[in-house]
Short mmCIF file of C-alpha atoms and ligand atoms in Angstrom, two decimals:
data_model
loop_
_atom_site.label_atom_id
_atom_site.label_comp_id
_atom_site.label_asym_id
_atom_site.label_seq_id
_atom_site.Cartn_x
_atom_site.Cartn_y
_atom_site.Cartn_z
CA MET K 136 95.15 119.29 113.65
CA ASN K 137 92.09 120.53 111.52
CA THR K 138 90.13 122.26 114.05
CA GLN K 139 87.48 122.77 111.64
CA ILE K 140 86.47 118.96 111.64
CA LEU K 141 86.03 119.28 115.43
CA LEU K 142 83.70 122.37 115.02
CA ASP K 143 81.65 120.63 112.31
CA GLN K 144 81.25 117.63 114.41
CA PHE K 145 80.33 119.56 117.34
CA SER K 146 77.69 121.41 115.10
CA LEU K 147 76.48 118.31 114.11
CA LEU K 148 75.85 116.75 117.54
CA TYR K 149 75.28 119.94 119.98
CA GLY K 150 74.83 122.87 117.81
CA SER K 151 77.06 126.14 117.60
CA GLY K 152 79.17 128.28 119.87
CA ALA K 153 81.72 125.87 121.07
CA VAL K 154 85.37 127.13 122.44
CA LEU K 155 88.53 125.30 121.19
CA TYR K 156 91.05 124.46 123.53
CA THR K 157 94.32 122.29 123.04
CA SER K 158 97.12 120.97 125.36
CA PRO K 159 100.32 119.38 124.23
CA GLY K 160 102.01 116.11 124.83
CA ARG K 161 105.78 116.36 126.01
CA VAL K 162 109.32 115.16 125.65
CA ASN K 163 111.95 115.03 128.27
CA LEU K 164 115.31 116.00 126.96
CA ILE K 165 117.24 114.46 129.68
CA GLY K 166 116.93 113.48 133.24
CA GLU K 167 115.48 109.92 133.73
CA HIS K 168 114.81 108.24 136.96
CA THR K 169 115.76 111.53 138.71
CA ASP K 170 112.20 112.37 139.82
CA TYR K 171 111.76 109.94 142.83
CA ASN K 172 115.25 110.68 143.75
CA GLY K 173 114.58 114.36 144.59
CA GLY K 174 116.22 115.62 141.29
CA PHE K 175 115.37 117.49 138.23
CA VAL K 176 113.65 116.65 134.84
CA LEU K 177 113.67 118.62 131.66
CA PRO K 178 110.64 118.46 129.68
CA GLY K 179 109.17 120.42 126.87
CA ALA K 180 105.61 120.72 125.27
CA ILE K 181 105.52 119.52 121.68
CA ASP K 182 103.54 120.15 118.64
CA LYS K 183 101.07 117.28 119.22
CA GLY K 184 98.29 117.46 121.58
CA ILE K 185 94.76 117.03 122.02
CA TRP K 186 92.13 119.34 120.90
CA ALA K 187 88.65 119.88 122.23
CA ALA K 188 85.58 121.91 121.31
CA VAL K 189 83.58 122.61 124.49
CA LYS K 190 80.32 124.29 125.45
CA PRO K 191 78.51 124.66 128.75
CA ASN K 192 75.09 122.83 128.33
CA GLY K 193 73.30 124.33 131.30
CA THR K 194 72.79 120.75 132.98
CA SER K 195 74.96 118.77 135.33
CA LYS K 196 75.84 116.23 132.45
CA ILE K 197 78.58 115.80 130.17
CA ASN K 198 78.14 114.67 126.66
CA ALA K 199 81.60 113.96 125.03
CA PHE K 200 82.31 112.57 121.50
CA SER K 201 85.79 111.23 120.63
CA LEU K 202 86.54 111.66 116.96
CA ASP K 203 89.41 109.25 117.16
CA TYR K 204 87.46 106.33 118.66
CA LYS K 205 84.06 107.22 116.89
CA ALA K 206 82.54 107.09 120.10
CA SER K 207 80.20 109.02 122.44
CA ALA K 208 79.90 108.81 126.29
CA SER K 209 77.37 110.63 128.70
CA PHE K 210 77.93 110.83 132.42
CA GLY K 211 77.23 112.95 135.48
CA MET K 212 79.23 114.78 137.79
CA GLU K 213 78.99 112.52 141.00
CA GLU K 214 81.70 109.89 142.19
CA ALA K 215 79.16 107.14 141.16
CA ASP K 216 78.77 108.26 137.55
CA LEU K 217 82.41 107.07 136.53
CA PRO K 218 81.89 106.23 132.80
CA ALA K 219 82.86 103.01 131.34
CA GLU K 220 84.82 104.05 128.37
CA GLY K 221 88.78 104.60 129.16
CA TRP K 222 88.93 107.90 127.33
CA ALA K 223 86.13 109.48 129.08
CA LYS K 224 87.46 108.61 132.50
CA TYR K 225 90.08 111.30 132.20
CA ILE K 226 87.58 113.91 131.65
CA PHE K 227 85.32 112.64 134.27
CA GLY K 228 88.30 112.33 136.83
CA VAL K 229 89.36 116.12 136.01
CA VAL K 230 85.54 117.18 136.56
CA ARG K 231 85.75 115.14 139.97
CA GLU K 232 89.03 116.49 141.13
CA ILE K 233 87.81 120.29 140.37
CA ILE K 234 85.05 119.74 142.46
CA LYS K 235 86.86 117.95 145.21
CA ARG K 236 88.82 121.14 145.43
CA GLY K 237 85.61 123.19 145.70
CA GLY K 238 85.09 124.22 142.20
CA LYS K 239 81.76 124.35 140.38
CA PRO K 240 82.02 123.41 136.80
CA GLY K 241 78.65 123.04 135.23
CA GLY K 242 77.93 120.33 132.65
CA PHE K 243 79.13 120.74 129.10
CA ASP K 244 79.24 119.21 125.46
CA THR K 245 82.49 118.51 123.92
CA VAL K 246 83.89 116.66 120.86
CA LEU K 247 87.70 115.86 121.27
CA ALA K 248 90.44 114.51 118.89
CA GLY K 249 94.35 114.35 119.31
CA ASP K 250 97.52 113.57 117.46
CA VAL K 251 99.66 112.32 120.32
CA PRO K 252 100.48 108.51 119.62
CA LEU K 253 99.04 106.46 122.39
CA GLY K 254 101.40 104.93 124.98
CA ALA K 255 104.36 105.96 123.11
CA GLY K 256 105.88 107.81 126.13
CA LEU K 257 104.68 111.28 124.94
CA SER K 258 101.83 111.49 127.46
CA SER K 259 98.73 111.79 125.53
CA SER K 260 96.71 111.29 128.72
CA ALA K 261 98.36 114.42 130.43
CA ALA K 262 97.61 116.29 127.14
CA LEU K 263 94.02 114.89 127.65
CA GLU K 264 93.83 115.94 131.20
CA SER K 265 95.25 119.30 130.90
CA THR K 266 92.76 120.33 127.96
CA PHE K 267 89.87 119.70 130.08
CA ALA K 268 91.23 121.15 133.24
CA PHE K 269 92.40 124.30 131.31
CA ALA K 270 88.83 124.44 129.41
CA LEU K 271 86.49 124.11 132.42
CA ASN K 272 88.87 126.52 134.56
CA ASP K 273 88.26 129.05 131.75
CA LEU K 274 84.63 128.32 130.76
CA PHE K 275 83.27 128.33 134.26
CA SER K 276 85.87 131.08 135.55
CA LEU K 277 87.14 128.85 138.23
CA GLY K 278 90.25 130.78 139.29
CA ILE K 279 92.47 127.82 139.51
CA ASP K 280 96.19 128.49 138.59
CA ARG K 281 98.02 126.48 135.97
CA PHE K 282 99.87 124.62 138.69
CA GLU K 283 96.77 123.43 140.47
CA LEU K 284 95.52 122.57 137.06
CA ALA K 285 98.60 120.29 136.76
CA LYS K 286 97.83 118.83 139.96
CA ILE K 287 94.24 118.05 138.96
CA GLY K 288 95.32 116.16 136.09
CA GLN K 289 98.03 114.15 138.32
CA ALA K 290 95.25 113.26 140.79
CA THR K 291 93.13 112.32 137.44
CA GLU K 292 95.84 109.59 137.00
CA HIS K 293 96.12 108.67 140.45
CA ASN K 294 92.44 108.42 141.51
CA TYR K 295 90.45 107.61 138.21
CA VAL K 296 92.98 105.74 136.01
CA GLY K 297 95.17 103.96 138.69
CA VAL K 298 98.67 105.48 137.43
CA LYS K 299 100.54 106.78 140.20
CA CYS K 300 102.48 109.27 138.14
CA GLY K 301 104.82 112.37 139.22
CA ILE K 302 103.67 115.81 137.81
CA MET K 303 106.12 116.07 135.02
CA ASP K 304 103.80 115.25 132.37
CA GLN K 305 100.89 117.49 133.57
CA PHE K 306 103.44 120.23 134.43
CA ALA K 307 104.95 120.27 130.98
CA SER K 308 101.57 120.12 129.25
CA LEU K 309 100.36 123.31 130.99
CA PHE K 310 103.69 125.32 131.32
CA GLY K 311 105.13 124.66 127.99
CA LYS K 312 106.47 127.51 126.07
CA GLU K 313 107.91 127.83 122.52
CA GLY K 314 111.31 127.63 122.11
CA HIS K 315 112.07 126.48 125.77
CA LEU K 316 112.38 123.43 127.93
CA ILE K 317 111.41 123.55 131.64
CA ARG K 318 113.99 122.77 134.22
CA LEU K 319 111.50 121.44 136.95
CA ASP K 320 112.91 120.72 140.29
CA CYS K 321 110.94 117.56 141.50
CA ARG K 322 111.65 118.33 145.18
CA SER K 323 110.57 121.72 145.52
CA LEU K 324 108.50 121.92 142.30
CA GLU K 325 110.39 125.32 141.40
CA TYR K 326 110.82 125.67 137.52
CA GLU K 327 112.93 127.59 135.27
CA TYR K 328 112.56 128.03 131.30
CA VAL K 329 115.86 127.08 129.66
CA PRO K 330 115.96 128.09 125.94
CA PHE K 331 115.77 125.32 123.37
CA ASP K 332 115.95 126.55 119.87
CA PRO K 333 118.02 124.22 118.04
CA LYS K 334 118.66 125.82 114.51
CA GLY K 335 120.05 123.27 111.89
CA TYR K 336 118.60 120.24 113.91
CA LYS K 337 115.61 118.22 114.19
CA VAL K 338 114.04 116.29 117.37
CA VAL K 339 112.87 113.10 116.39
CA LEU K 340 111.68 110.17 118.28
CA ILE K 341 112.05 106.54 117.36
CA ASP K 342 109.45 104.35 118.85
CA SER K 343 110.93 100.75 119.12
CA MET K 344 107.12 99.67 119.64
CA VAL K 345 108.41 97.23 122.36
CA LYS K 346 107.31 97.27 125.85
CA HIS K 347 109.18 94.64 127.91
CA GLU K 348 107.17 93.04 130.99
CA LEU K 349 109.91 93.64 133.34
CA ALA K 350 109.16 97.30 133.45
CA SER K 351 107.08 97.74 136.68
CA SER K 352 108.83 95.37 138.86
CA ALA K 353 112.32 96.62 137.55
CA TYR K 354 111.06 100.04 138.50
CA ASN K 355 110.10 99.47 142.16
CA LYS K 356 113.48 97.33 142.53
CA ARG K 357 115.44 100.62 141.25
CA ARG K 358 113.58 102.87 143.72
CA GLU K 359 114.54 100.38 146.62
CA SER K 360 118.25 100.38 145.56
CA CYS K 361 118.24 104.35 145.89
CA GLU K 362 116.40 104.27 149.11
CA ARG K 363 119.08 101.64 150.60
CA VAL K 364 121.96 103.80 149.58
CA VAL K 365 120.25 106.89 151.01
CA ALA K 366 119.83 105.04 154.22
CA SER K 367 123.35 103.92 154.36
CA MET K 368 124.65 107.60 153.65
CA LYS K 369 122.44 108.78 156.47
CA LYS K 370 124.56 107.20 158.99
CA ARG K 371 127.51 109.95 158.20
CA HIS K 372 125.28 112.54 156.64
CA PRO K 373 122.01 112.60 158.47
CA GLU K 374 120.77 115.48 156.13
CA VAL K 375 120.41 113.26 153.24
CA GLN K 376 117.04 112.78 152.09
CA PHE K 377 117.30 111.70 148.63
CA LEU K 378 120.19 110.78 146.09
CA ARG K 379 119.91 114.51 145.14
CA ASP K 380 121.51 115.44 148.20
CA ALA K 381 124.51 113.08 147.73
CA SER K 382 127.77 113.54 145.91
CA LEU K 383 130.04 110.75 144.28
CA ASN K 384 132.20 111.35 147.28
CA TRP K 385 129.64 110.29 149.66
CA LEU K 386 128.70 107.37 147.52
CA GLU K 387 132.56 106.24 147.70
CA GLU K 388 132.11 106.45 151.30
CA VAL K 389 129.35 103.71 151.55
CA LYS K 390 130.93 101.42 148.73
CA THR K 391 131.66 98.67 150.91
CA GLU K 392 128.28 99.18 152.81
CA VAL K 393 126.05 98.65 149.93
CA SER K 394 125.83 96.12 147.38
CA ALA K 395 127.72 96.55 143.86
CA GLU K 396 124.44 96.64 142.22
CA ASP K 397 123.03 99.36 144.53
CA PHE K 398 126.20 101.22 144.23
CA MET K 399 125.80 101.27 140.47
CA ARG K 400 122.35 102.37 140.55
CA ALA K 401 123.04 105.44 142.79
CA LYS K 402 126.03 106.45 140.67
CA TYR K 403 123.93 106.55 137.57
CA VAL K 404 121.26 108.80 139.63
CA ILE K 405 123.94 111.04 141.10
CA GLU K 406 125.63 111.64 137.60
CA GLU K 407 122.37 111.98 135.97
CA ILE K 408 121.37 114.92 137.93
CA GLN K 409 124.46 116.55 137.27
CA ARG K 410 124.43 115.64 133.64
CA LEU K 411 121.13 117.47 133.41
CA LEU K 412 122.40 120.69 135.13
CA ASP K 413 125.40 120.60 132.71
CA ALA K 414 123.00 120.26 129.80
CA CYS K 415 121.03 123.39 131.10
CA GLU K 416 124.38 125.21 131.14
CA SER K 417 125.13 124.26 127.49
CA LEU K 418 121.87 124.78 126.31
CA LYS K 419 122.13 128.55 127.76
CA LYS K 420 125.24 128.91 125.79
CA GLY K 421 123.40 127.38 122.61
CA ASP K 422 126.09 124.32 122.82
CA TYR K 423 123.84 121.42 121.13
CA VAL K 424 127.11 119.35 120.47
CA ALA K 425 127.77 119.34 124.49
CA VAL K 426 123.84 118.80 125.08
CA GLY K 427 124.16 115.79 122.55
CA GLU K 428 127.08 114.29 124.26
CA LYS K 429 124.99 114.51 127.46
CA MET K 430 122.22 112.67 125.84
CA TYR K 431 124.41 109.69 125.06
CA GLY K 432 125.96 109.96 128.76
CA THR K 433 122.50 109.31 129.83
CA HIS K 434 121.76 106.34 127.24
CA HIS K 435 125.24 104.78 128.51
CA GLY K 436 124.28 105.12 132.24
CA MET K 437 120.71 103.76 131.70
CA SER K 438 122.19 100.73 129.94
CA LYS K 439 124.93 99.96 131.81
CA LEU K 440 124.49 101.35 135.38
CA TYR K 441 120.91 101.53 135.93
CA GLU K 442 120.01 98.76 133.66
CA VAL K 443 116.91 99.64 132.16
CA SER K 444 117.53 99.50 128.83
CA CYS K 445 116.99 96.60 126.18
CA ASP K 446 118.45 95.20 122.94
CA GLU K 447 116.06 97.09 120.76
CA LEU K 448 116.91 100.54 122.41
CA ASP K 449 120.65 99.78 122.59
CA PHE K 450 120.54 99.01 118.84
CA LEU K 451 118.77 102.50 118.09
CA ASN K 452 121.34 104.27 120.13
CA ASP K 453 124.24 102.49 118.24
CA LEU K 454 122.65 103.25 114.98
CA ALA K 455 122.44 107.09 115.94
CA ARG K 456 126.11 107.33 116.97
CA GLU K 457 127.38 105.46 113.88
CA GLN K 458 125.49 108.11 111.62
CA GLY K 459 126.68 111.26 113.47
CA VAL K 460 123.38 111.82 115.40
CA THR K 461 124.43 114.74 117.77
CA GLY K 462 122.39 113.12 120.84
CA SER K 463 120.33 109.91 121.33
CA ARG K 464 119.01 108.25 124.26
CA VAL K 465 116.31 106.24 125.52
CA MET K 466 113.51 108.35 126.89
CA GLY K 467 111.11 107.37 129.61
CA GLY K 468 111.38 104.78 132.07
CA GLY K 469 113.06 102.11 130.08
CA PHE K 470 112.60 98.77 128.63
CA GLY K 471 111.05 99.91 125.30
CA GLY K 472 109.29 103.00 124.18
CA CYS K 473 111.14 105.76 122.20
CA THR K 474 114.89 106.98 121.87
CA ILE K 475 114.87 110.97 121.42
CA ASN K 476 117.22 111.94 118.77
CA LEU K 477 119.02 115.51 118.14
CA VAL K 478 119.78 115.01 114.50
CA PRO K 479 121.57 117.71 112.24
CA GLU K 480 119.19 118.49 109.21
CA SER K 481 121.80 117.45 106.69
CA LYS K 482 121.85 113.94 108.09
CA TYR K 483 118.33 113.52 109.14
CA ASP K 484 116.89 111.79 105.76
CA ALA K 485 119.54 109.17 105.46
CA PHE K 486 119.24 108.56 109.45
CA ILE K 487 115.61 107.72 109.36
CA ASP K 488 115.88 105.50 106.14
CA ARG K 489 118.79 103.57 107.63
CA THR K 490 117.39 103.38 111.10
CA VAL K 491 114.19 102.03 109.90
CA LYS K 492 115.73 99.51 107.32
CA ASP K 493 118.29 98.19 109.85
CA PHE K 494 115.72 98.00 112.89
CA THR K 495 113.45 96.12 110.48
CA ALA K 496 115.78 93.70 109.24
CA ARG K 497 117.03 93.12 112.86
CA PHE K 498 114.02 93.02 114.83
CA GLY K 499 111.45 91.83 112.17
CA SER K 500 109.11 94.87 112.84
CA ALA K 501 109.55 98.64 111.83
CA PRO K 502 110.00 101.31 114.51
CA LYS K 503 107.71 104.43 114.24
CA VAL K 504 108.97 107.89 113.61
CA TYR K 505 107.60 111.10 115.18
CA PRO K 506 109.40 114.29 114.34
CA VAL K 507 108.53 116.75 117.15
CA LYS K 508 108.85 120.73 117.57
CA ILE K 509 108.64 122.26 120.95
CA GLY K 510 105.63 124.11 121.47
CA ALA K 511 103.42 125.93 123.71
CA GLY K 512 101.38 124.74 126.61
CA ALA K 513 97.59 124.58 127.33
CA ARG K 514 95.69 127.35 125.59
CA ARG K 515 92.21 128.42 124.17
CA LEU K 516 92.21 129.04 120.23
CA ASN K 517 89.01 131.00 119.75
P1 ADP Z 195 100.39 108.11 127.19
O1 ADP Z 195 101.95 107.40 127.42
O2 ADP Z 195 100.26 108.23 125.83
O3 ADP Z 195 99.97 108.88 128.07
P2 ADP Z 195 98.51 106.22 128.41
O4 ADP Z 195 98.34 104.95 128.46
O5 ADP Z 195 98.93 107.03 129.75
O6 ADP Z 195 99.60 106.82 127.32
O7 ADP Z 195 97.30 107.10 127.89
C1 ADP Z 195 96.57 106.77 126.72
C2 ADP Z 195 95.07 106.83 126.94
O8 ADP Z 195 94.75 108.27 126.92
C3 ADP Z 195 94.30 106.20 125.95
O9 ADP Z 195 94.17 104.70 126.02
C4 ADP Z 195 92.96 107.06 125.91
O10 ADP Z 195 92.04 106.51 127.04
C5 ADP Z 195 93.27 108.47 126.32
N1 ADP Z 195 93.62 109.27 124.80
C6 ADP Z 195 94.77 109.33 124.58
N2 ADP Z 195 94.79 110.24 123.42
C7 ADP Z 195 93.41 110.15 123.15
C8 ADP Z 195 92.44 110.76 122.15
N3 ADP Z 195 93.17 111.27 120.98
N4 ADP Z 195 91.30 110.63 122.03
C9 ADP Z 195 90.51 109.92 123.35
N5 ADP Z 195 91.31 109.53 124.08
C10 ADP Z 195 92.51 109.57 124.07
MG1 MG Z 196 100.15 108.73 130.38
#
């Protein structure tokens, strides 16, 4: 990001003295559909984010200019002042959530821009929320810790955007650390940094650019399957709260009591939680081949047991395996979006060329390619 452009635009509109902040998007290496089952996820912040020049303006008004939309928005800080612009709602939401927690930010001027592709599953919205939560906390000395800043971003999605998301995206955006992924326990919210420094490999996302309509109804059905299996297990193991608590043996015990479909769903989740834990052990040893195998395992499980993949994603996964890519899997909830790939550098160019060519020939439109590096979380730049 050329931050000079941000500062120049800020000077033009509001004058000098702005402070620069940035906060990243994220990937999730492994651990899909594990969050609502009380399990783990393994996100990492990326080298793409939102950048903002911000300066208090001594009023109780916010004046924002989006470089990417070439649009401005001005709004107050009371609940009734909700702006009409979609992108400005995120800024407003963050301000409101801070105020609800007793914080007293003042008005400010800001110019923002980003390079996280929108809606691709890299969480541009969390990057946007985290940038402003972090900036306001810093500029107005509010004394809010990073964890609460993440919750402020999450609450913004819930209350001002209407997306009932978990905490992973905002958490990764705030706690990201270069050379590390974050193993986040979605039940206790405890976390641990796991080294991720794949020398000789590149991480690249291939965006299928499809979004199948099924996604939200299927998501609810998957959750219900998991809940039914937990309810069955409770008869023998009253302490079970989530599939996180269960073993494959316990699943076998209820095999005749749950539907074949529910059984498959639960099997995927229990295996996925274990795969993630195993992948963390491999990361600590620097064994990226083993990590890659786990990624393929996740894809297989999501495709065959959890049944949330689609032709486009399976096609990308098969292509990756054929070309000797070390690890590949669908990232996110499924039914479209990106695959995340761990590719040996020596095979990278050929992999990208062939993938774009074959995917386009098969589906009639080109996938998008986003190389990413694991980077740092929210921070002040000047
Ligand atoms: P994602 O999966 O990328 O988080 P969302 O639909 O949740 O997708 O969030 C995308 C929204 O976030 C955009 O529609 C826009 O309102 C806001 N946004 C993301 N990036 C920017 C940006 N660079 N400038 C302004 N708003 C942005
Ligand atoms: Mg989002």
